[in-house]
Short mmCIF file of C-alpha atoms and ligand atoms in Angstrom, two decimals:
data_model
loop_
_atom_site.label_atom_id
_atom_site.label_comp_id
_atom_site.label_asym_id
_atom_site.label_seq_id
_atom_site.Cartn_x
_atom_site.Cartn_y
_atom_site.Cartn_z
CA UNK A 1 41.94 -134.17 -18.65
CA UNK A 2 43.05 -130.88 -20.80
CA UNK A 3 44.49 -133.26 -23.64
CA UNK A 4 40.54 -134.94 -23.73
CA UNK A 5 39.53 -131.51 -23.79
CA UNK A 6 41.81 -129.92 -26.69
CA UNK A 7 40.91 -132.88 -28.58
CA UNK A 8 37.09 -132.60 -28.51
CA UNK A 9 38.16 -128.82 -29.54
CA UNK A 10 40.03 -129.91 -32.65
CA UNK A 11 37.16 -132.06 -33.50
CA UNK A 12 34.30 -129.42 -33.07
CA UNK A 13 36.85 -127.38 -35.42
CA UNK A 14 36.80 -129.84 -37.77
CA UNK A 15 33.20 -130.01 -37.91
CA UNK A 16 32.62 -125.96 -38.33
CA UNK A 17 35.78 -126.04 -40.92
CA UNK A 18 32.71 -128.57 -42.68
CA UNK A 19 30.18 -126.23 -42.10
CA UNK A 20 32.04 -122.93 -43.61
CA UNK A 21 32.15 -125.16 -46.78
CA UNK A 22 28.24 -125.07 -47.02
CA UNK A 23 26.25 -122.50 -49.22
CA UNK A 24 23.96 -122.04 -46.08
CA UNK A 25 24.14 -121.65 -42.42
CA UNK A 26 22.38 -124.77 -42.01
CA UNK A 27 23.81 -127.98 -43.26
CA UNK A 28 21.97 -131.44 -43.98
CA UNK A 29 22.69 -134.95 -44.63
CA UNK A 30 20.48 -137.57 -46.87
CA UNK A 31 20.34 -140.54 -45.83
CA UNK A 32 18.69 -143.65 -48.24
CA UNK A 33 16.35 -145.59 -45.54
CA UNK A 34 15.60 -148.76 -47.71
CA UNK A 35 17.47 -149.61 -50.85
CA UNK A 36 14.40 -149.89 -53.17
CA UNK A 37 12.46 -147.31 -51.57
CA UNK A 38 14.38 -143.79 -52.03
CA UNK A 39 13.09 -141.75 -48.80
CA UNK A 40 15.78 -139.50 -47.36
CA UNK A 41 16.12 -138.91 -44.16
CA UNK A 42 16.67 -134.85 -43.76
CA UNK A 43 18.32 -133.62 -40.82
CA UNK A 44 19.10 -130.04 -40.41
CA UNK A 45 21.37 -128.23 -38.54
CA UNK A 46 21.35 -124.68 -37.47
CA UNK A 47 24.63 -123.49 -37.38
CA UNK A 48 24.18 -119.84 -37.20
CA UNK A 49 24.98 -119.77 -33.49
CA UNK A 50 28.46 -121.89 -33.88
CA UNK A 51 31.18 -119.46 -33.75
CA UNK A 52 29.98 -117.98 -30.96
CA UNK A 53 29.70 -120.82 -29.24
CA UNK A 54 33.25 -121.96 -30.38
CA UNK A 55 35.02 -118.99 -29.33
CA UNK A 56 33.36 -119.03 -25.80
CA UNK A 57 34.04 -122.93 -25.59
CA UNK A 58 37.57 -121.99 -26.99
CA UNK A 59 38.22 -119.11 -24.77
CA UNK A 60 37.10 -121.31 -21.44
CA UNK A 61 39.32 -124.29 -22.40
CA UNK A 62 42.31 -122.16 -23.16
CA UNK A 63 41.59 -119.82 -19.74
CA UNK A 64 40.84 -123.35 -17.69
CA UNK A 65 44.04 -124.64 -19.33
CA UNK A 66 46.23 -122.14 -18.36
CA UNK A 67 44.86 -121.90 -14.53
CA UNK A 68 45.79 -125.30 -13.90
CA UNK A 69 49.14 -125.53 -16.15
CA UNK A 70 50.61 -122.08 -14.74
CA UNK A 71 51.12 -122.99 -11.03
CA UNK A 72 52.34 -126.31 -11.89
CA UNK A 73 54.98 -124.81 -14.36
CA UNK A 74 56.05 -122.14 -11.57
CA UNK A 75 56.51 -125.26 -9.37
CA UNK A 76 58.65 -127.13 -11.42
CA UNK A 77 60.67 -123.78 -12.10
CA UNK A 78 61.37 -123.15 -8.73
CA UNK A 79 62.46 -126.67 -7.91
CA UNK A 80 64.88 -126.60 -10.83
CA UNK A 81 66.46 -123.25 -9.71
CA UNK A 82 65.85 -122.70 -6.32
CA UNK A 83 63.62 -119.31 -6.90
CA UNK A 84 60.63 -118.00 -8.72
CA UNK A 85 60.29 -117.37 -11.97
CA UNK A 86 61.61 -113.62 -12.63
CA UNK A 87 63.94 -113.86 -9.77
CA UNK A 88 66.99 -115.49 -10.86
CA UNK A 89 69.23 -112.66 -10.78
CA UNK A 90 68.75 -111.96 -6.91
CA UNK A 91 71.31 -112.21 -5.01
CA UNK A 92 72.33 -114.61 -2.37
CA UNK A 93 70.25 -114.05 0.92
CA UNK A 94 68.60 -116.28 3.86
CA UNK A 95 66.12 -115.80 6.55
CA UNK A 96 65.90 -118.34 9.41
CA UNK A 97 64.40 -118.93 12.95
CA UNK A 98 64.03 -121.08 15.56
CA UNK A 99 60.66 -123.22 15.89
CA UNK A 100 60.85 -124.55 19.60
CA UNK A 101 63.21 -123.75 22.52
CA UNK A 102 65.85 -126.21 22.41
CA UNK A 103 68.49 -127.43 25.15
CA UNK A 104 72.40 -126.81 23.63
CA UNK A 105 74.89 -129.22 24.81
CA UNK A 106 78.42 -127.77 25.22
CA UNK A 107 79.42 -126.37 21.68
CA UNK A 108 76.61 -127.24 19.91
CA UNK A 109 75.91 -125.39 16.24
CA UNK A 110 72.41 -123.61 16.69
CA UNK A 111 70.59 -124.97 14.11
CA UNK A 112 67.31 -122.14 13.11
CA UNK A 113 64.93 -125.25 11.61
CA UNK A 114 62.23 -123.10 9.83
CA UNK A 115 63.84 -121.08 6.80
CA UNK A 116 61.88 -117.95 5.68
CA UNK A 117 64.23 -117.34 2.32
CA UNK A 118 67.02 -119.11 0.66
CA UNK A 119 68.18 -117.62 -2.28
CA UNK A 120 70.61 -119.69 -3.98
CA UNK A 121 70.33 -122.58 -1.40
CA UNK A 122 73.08 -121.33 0.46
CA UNK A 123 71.76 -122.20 4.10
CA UNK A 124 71.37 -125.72 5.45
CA UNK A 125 68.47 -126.58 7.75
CA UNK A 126 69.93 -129.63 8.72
CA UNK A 127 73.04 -128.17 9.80
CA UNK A 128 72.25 -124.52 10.57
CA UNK A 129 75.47 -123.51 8.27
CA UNK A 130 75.51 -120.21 5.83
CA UNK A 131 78.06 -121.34 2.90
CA UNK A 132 78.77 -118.44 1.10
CA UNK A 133 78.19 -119.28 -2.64
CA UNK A 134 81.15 -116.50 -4.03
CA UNK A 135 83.61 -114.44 -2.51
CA UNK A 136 82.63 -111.00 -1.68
CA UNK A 137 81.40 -108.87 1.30
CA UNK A 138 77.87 -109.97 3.21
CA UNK A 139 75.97 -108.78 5.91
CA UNK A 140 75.51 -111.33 9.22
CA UNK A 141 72.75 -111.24 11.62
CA UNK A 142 71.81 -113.63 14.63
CA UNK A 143 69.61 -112.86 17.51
CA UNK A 144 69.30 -115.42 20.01
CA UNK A 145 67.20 -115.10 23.40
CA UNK A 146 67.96 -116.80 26.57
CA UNK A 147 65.80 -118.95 28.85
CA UNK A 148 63.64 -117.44 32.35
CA UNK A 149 66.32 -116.74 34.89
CA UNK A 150 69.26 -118.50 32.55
CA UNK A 151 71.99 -117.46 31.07
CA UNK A 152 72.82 -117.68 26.65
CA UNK A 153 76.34 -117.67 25.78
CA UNK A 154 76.75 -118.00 21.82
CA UNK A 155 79.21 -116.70 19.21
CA UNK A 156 79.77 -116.39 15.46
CA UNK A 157 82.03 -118.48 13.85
CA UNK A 158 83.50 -118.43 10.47
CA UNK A 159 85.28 -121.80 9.08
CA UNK A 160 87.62 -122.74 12.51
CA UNK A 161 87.48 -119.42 14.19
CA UNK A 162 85.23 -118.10 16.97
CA UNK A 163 84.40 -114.28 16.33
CA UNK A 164 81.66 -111.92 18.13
CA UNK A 165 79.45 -113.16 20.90
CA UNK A 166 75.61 -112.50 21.69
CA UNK A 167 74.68 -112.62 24.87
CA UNK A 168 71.14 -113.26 26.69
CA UNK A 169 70.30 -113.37 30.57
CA UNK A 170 67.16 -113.99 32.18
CA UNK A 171 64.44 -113.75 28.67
CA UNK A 172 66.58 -111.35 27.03
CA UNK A 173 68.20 -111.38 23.78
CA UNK A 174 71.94 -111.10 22.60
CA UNK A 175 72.11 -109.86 18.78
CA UNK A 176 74.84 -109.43 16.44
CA UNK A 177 75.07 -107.30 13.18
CA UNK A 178 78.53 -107.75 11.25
CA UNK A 179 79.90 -107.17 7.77
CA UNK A 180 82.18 -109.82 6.68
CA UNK A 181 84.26 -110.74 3.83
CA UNK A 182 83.90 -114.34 2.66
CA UNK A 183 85.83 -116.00 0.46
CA UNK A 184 83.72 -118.50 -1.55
CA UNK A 185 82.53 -121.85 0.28
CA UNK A 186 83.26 -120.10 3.55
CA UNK A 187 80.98 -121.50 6.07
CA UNK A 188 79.56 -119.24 9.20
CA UNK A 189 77.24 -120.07 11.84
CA UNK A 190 75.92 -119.67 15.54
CA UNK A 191 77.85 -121.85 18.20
CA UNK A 192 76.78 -122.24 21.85
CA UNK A 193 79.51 -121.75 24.10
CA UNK A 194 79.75 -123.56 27.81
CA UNK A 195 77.55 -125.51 29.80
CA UNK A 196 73.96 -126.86 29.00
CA UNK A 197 71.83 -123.52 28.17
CA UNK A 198 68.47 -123.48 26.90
CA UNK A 199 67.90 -121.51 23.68
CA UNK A 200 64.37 -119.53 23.29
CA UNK A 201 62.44 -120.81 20.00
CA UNK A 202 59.12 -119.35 19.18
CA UNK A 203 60.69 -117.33 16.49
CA UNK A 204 62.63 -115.26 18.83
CA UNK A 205 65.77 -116.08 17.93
CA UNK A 206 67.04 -115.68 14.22
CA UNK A 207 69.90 -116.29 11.78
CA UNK A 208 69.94 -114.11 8.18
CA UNK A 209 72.25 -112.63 5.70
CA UNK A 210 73.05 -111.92 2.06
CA UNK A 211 75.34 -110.58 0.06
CA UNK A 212 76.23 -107.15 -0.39
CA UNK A 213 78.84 -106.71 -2.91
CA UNK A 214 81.29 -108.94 -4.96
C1 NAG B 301 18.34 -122.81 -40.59
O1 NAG B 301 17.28 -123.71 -40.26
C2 NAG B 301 16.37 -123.20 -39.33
C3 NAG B 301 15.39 -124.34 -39.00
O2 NAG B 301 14.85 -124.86 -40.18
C4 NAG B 301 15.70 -121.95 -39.85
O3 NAG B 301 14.81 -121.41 -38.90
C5 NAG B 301 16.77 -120.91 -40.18
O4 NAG B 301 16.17 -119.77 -40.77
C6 NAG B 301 17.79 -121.51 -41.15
N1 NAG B 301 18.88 -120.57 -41.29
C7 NAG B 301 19.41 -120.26 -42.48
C8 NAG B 301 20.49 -119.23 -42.45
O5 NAG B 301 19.04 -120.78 -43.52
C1 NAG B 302 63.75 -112.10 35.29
O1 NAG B 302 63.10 -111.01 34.71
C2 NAG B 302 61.84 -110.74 35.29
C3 NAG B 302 61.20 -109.66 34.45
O2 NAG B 302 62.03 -108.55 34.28
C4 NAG B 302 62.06 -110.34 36.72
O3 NAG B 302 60.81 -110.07 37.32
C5 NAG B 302 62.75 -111.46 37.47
O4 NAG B 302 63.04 -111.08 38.76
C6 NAG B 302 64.01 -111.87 36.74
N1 NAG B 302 64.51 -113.07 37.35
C7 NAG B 302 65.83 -113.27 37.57
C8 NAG B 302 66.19 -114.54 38.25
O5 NAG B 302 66.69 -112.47 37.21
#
């Protein structure tokens, strides 16, 4: 559709380029209607008004143009680096949550489905793991609400060992803010600990972080 439209521009260019070669404004064509009798056919052509309409024609095409080009260009952009356009440099940082209360078997990974930010990819929301994408210091937090009248027993883990717990009871909620220093590829997440317990969704309960330093 724009490459039909550039190239009706080009030719309307071609035909003012045409024009401009005139002596007057108006240009005209003769035509020979019947080879023994020499009656022209005069047509004429007011071309005072055809810059103006050119640049308005040219100015709409380029402005239509670039309104449907732009957001497909940011799209592409931010599949092929993970972030917006401008935002490269940003550093490493996730926001996740949980869509619907969920049952947790015995030491099941808590897995926050609906991602709010993922700078640099580094959370999965298949598997609910943080991989931290270089080694230096980042800032953990995970607040997770328990079920009417139940219990919530979870707890932080990094790689193979179980740190900090948070805690719920009865539709309250257990939250954890920790520093941490990760060595690249490090992976941390929220664990369930125990029996069956039934994990609030509704957005309630949370997973972030990002990195603070290197
Ligand atoms: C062009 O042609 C029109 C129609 O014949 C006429 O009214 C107008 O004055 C002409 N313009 C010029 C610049 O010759
Ligand atoms: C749960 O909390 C509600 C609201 O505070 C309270 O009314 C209710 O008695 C509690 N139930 C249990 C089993 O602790």
């Amino acid at each position: 559709m724009v490459l039909r439209r550039i190239l009706f521009l080009l030719s309307v260019i071609t035909i003012m380029k045409y024009g401009k070669g005139q002596k007057s404004d108006n240009s005209s064509t003769e035509i020979p209607l019947l080879d023994n009798l020499n009656m022209p056919l005069v047509a004429l052509f007011d071309t005072t008004k055809l810059n103006e309409v050119l640049k308005i024609a040219i100015q709409k095409t380029v402005e239509d143009t670039m309104n449907e080009m732009v957001p497909q260009i940011k799209q592409a952009v931010i599949k092929d680096i993970g972030n917006e356009p401008g935002r490269k440099r940003e550093r490493p940082a996730f926001t996740a949550s949980l869509t619907s209360s969920k049952s947790l078997a015995s030491n099941e990974v808590v897995v926050f489905d609906k991602v709010w930010l993922n700078i640099g990819g580094v959370y999965s929301q298949d598997t609910g793991v943080f991989t931290a994408p270089k080694t230096g210091l980042y800032s953990i937090s995970t607040t997770v609400m328990s079920y009417y009248a139940k219990y919530l027993h979870c707890f932080l883990w990094k790689n193979n060992e179980r740190m900090v717990q948070a805690f719920g009871n009865n539709l309250s909620t257990g939250t954890l803010n920790v520093v941490m220093a990760l060595k690249m590829n490090d992976k941390v997440f929220v664990k369930h600990a125990g029996g069956t317990e039934i994990i609030v969704g509704e957005h309630r309960s949370t997973f972030s972080g990002y990195l603070i330093s290197k």
